[in-house]
Amino acid sequence: MNLNFIFNRISNRRLSKKSQASLLVTILLLLMVIASVAIIWNVVRSTILGSEEQTSGQFACMNAQMEVSYFNATENKLTVRRSQGDSKINVTGCRIFVEKNGFENEIESCTRSFMPLDTEEITISSGISSGNRVRVVSVIGETVCAPGRTFRVK
């Protein structure tokens, strides 16, 4: 069969206005579907990337918990300890909070880097009395993590 014959027959055929309109509508619908898929993909992608960053920050905080391991009431010294976790997580400091009469106040902060299982003795400038609760919070870069276990002063 001669291909030129088929090509000439198709090219010589004129499309009616009705078939041209339906072809145009089909092309426009396809373009609209492609555009909407692109828009939806950008929204979904940005949501996934945002939640990934948030999840990695929460994971870092979970693996870098700080706790009070000892309190010397006569010298007002706290011994804080970082939990065992990922050594790649760089804890850049800590914040110490004391709960007195139902109110929690930040009383000290340290700017020392903590590796897993590191301990640090911190002298507290304001007095901590019996019955107070003390919490230590890890700081990773600009992120202040959720507090770890509460230490009750005896």
XYZ file of C-alpha atoms in Angstrom:
154
model
C 0.000 0.000 0.000
C 1.264 3.409 -0.860
C 1.796 5.666 2.192
C 1.644 8.818 0.104
C -1.869 7.909 -0.931
C -2.991 7.631 2.712
C -1.226 10.840 3.727
C -2.689 12.796 0.798
C -6.152 11.506 1.539
C -5.919 12.587 5.211
C -4.408 15.994 4.417
C -6.948 16.760 1.699
C -9.810 16.097 4.037
C -11.238 19.234 5.521
C -12.445 19.146 9.104
C -15.912 20.440 9.690
C -16.430 23.270 12.123
C -18.110 20.892 14.530
C -15.130 18.528 14.590
C -12.728 21.476 14.899
C -14.628 22.706 17.962
C -14.572 19.303 19.646
C -10.847 18.962 18.930
C -10.222 22.421 20.398
C -12.270 21.601 23.519
C -10.321 18.366 23.996
C -6.979 20.181 23.736
C -8.112 22.887 26.176
C -9.308 20.266 28.676
C -5.968 18.473 28.470
C -4.104 21.745 29.098
C -6.334 22.518 32.093
C -5.724 19.060 33.567
C -1.954 19.419 33.124
C -2.000 22.884 34.747
C -4.094 21.688 37.702
C -1.814 18.677 38.240
C 1.212 20.997 38.264
C -0.426 23.329 40.811
C -1.500 20.466 43.078
C 1.969 18.908 42.860
C 3.624 22.161 43.979
C 1.299 22.433 46.992
C 1.790 18.794 47.996
C 5.548 19.003 47.502
C 5.931 22.116 49.678
C 3.793 20.509 52.398
C 5.901 17.356 52.358
C 9.173 19.295 52.490
C 7.911 21.482 55.353
C 6.778 18.507 57.415
C 10.083 16.739 56.719
C 12.049 19.650 58.214
C 9.763 19.757 61.233
C 10.041 16.007 61.753
C 13.839 16.092 61.557
C 13.902 18.850 64.209
C 11.633 16.825 66.495
C 13.793 13.749 65.936
C 16.913 15.719 66.872
C 15.263 16.939 70.068
C 14.173 13.405 70.990
C 17.761 12.207 70.662
C 19.240 15.067 72.656
C 17.267 15.164 75.904
C 18.828 16.829 78.936
C 18.090 16.014 82.569
C 19.134 17.074 86.038
C 21.115 14.236 87.564
C 22.076 15.880 90.876
C 21.420 19.030 92.889
C 23.659 20.306 95.689
C 21.434 22.591 97.787
C 24.228 24.006 99.958
C 26.254 25.237 96.972
C 23.304 25.827 94.587
C 24.875 23.594 91.934
C 23.011 21.492 89.408
C 24.566 18.635 87.510
C 22.927 18.269 84.097
C 23.457 15.350 81.765
C 22.669 14.774 78.107
C 21.006 11.479 77.306
C 22.579 8.937 75.031
C 21.632 9.760 71.471
C 23.016 10.541 68.064
C 26.485 12.080 68.313
C 25.877 13.963 65.048
C 23.258 16.118 66.769
C 24.999 19.236 68.033
C 23.443 20.415 71.294
C 24.646 24.010 71.552
C 23.389 24.767 75.039
C 20.717 24.315 77.651
C 18.104 26.288 79.547
C 17.164 25.608 83.147
C 13.626 26.227 84.384
C 12.371 26.176 87.980
C 8.749 25.779 88.943
C 7.823 27.667 92.116
C 4.233 27.975 93.333
C 2.853 26.854 89.980
C 4.877 29.368 87.947
C 7.803 28.325 85.784
C 10.736 30.694 85.245
C 13.960 30.360 83.327
C 16.754 30.914 85.831
C 19.920 29.916 83.978
C 21.198 29.045 80.554
C 24.436 27.555 79.338
C 26.100 27.903 75.956
C 28.307 24.855 76.079
C 28.211 22.099 73.468
C 27.040 18.716 74.813
C 27.973 15.328 73.374
C 25.986 12.201 74.344
C 26.316 11.379 78.070
C 28.230 14.628 78.793
C 27.645 16.163 82.208
C 28.036 19.754 83.320
C 27.915 21.299 86.762
C 26.110 24.631 86.685
C 26.020 27.100 89.561
C 22.582 28.606 90.000
C 22.531 32.303 90.885
C 19.010 32.345 92.315
C 18.085 30.053 95.153
C 16.172 26.860 94.645
C 14.245 25.711 97.662
C 12.887 22.367 98.743
C 9.794 21.275 96.832
C 10.691 23.164 93.655
C 10.770 21.342 90.358
C 13.694 21.818 87.998
C 13.738 21.036 84.270
C 16.535 21.268 81.741
C 15.843 21.883 78.070
C 18.240 21.202 75.176
C 19.027 23.935 72.673
C 19.989 22.802 69.168
C 21.000 25.806 67.094
C 17.996 28.143 67.293
C 15.590 25.370 68.318
C 14.574 25.076 71.963
C 13.471 21.485 72.525
C 10.672 20.220 74.722
C 11.681 19.667 78.350
C 12.876 16.320 79.591
C 12.182 14.770 82.973
C 11.363 16.992 85.919
C 13.700 16.861 88.915
C 12.025 17.502 92.278
C 14.252 19.211 94.859
C 14.093 17.466 98.239
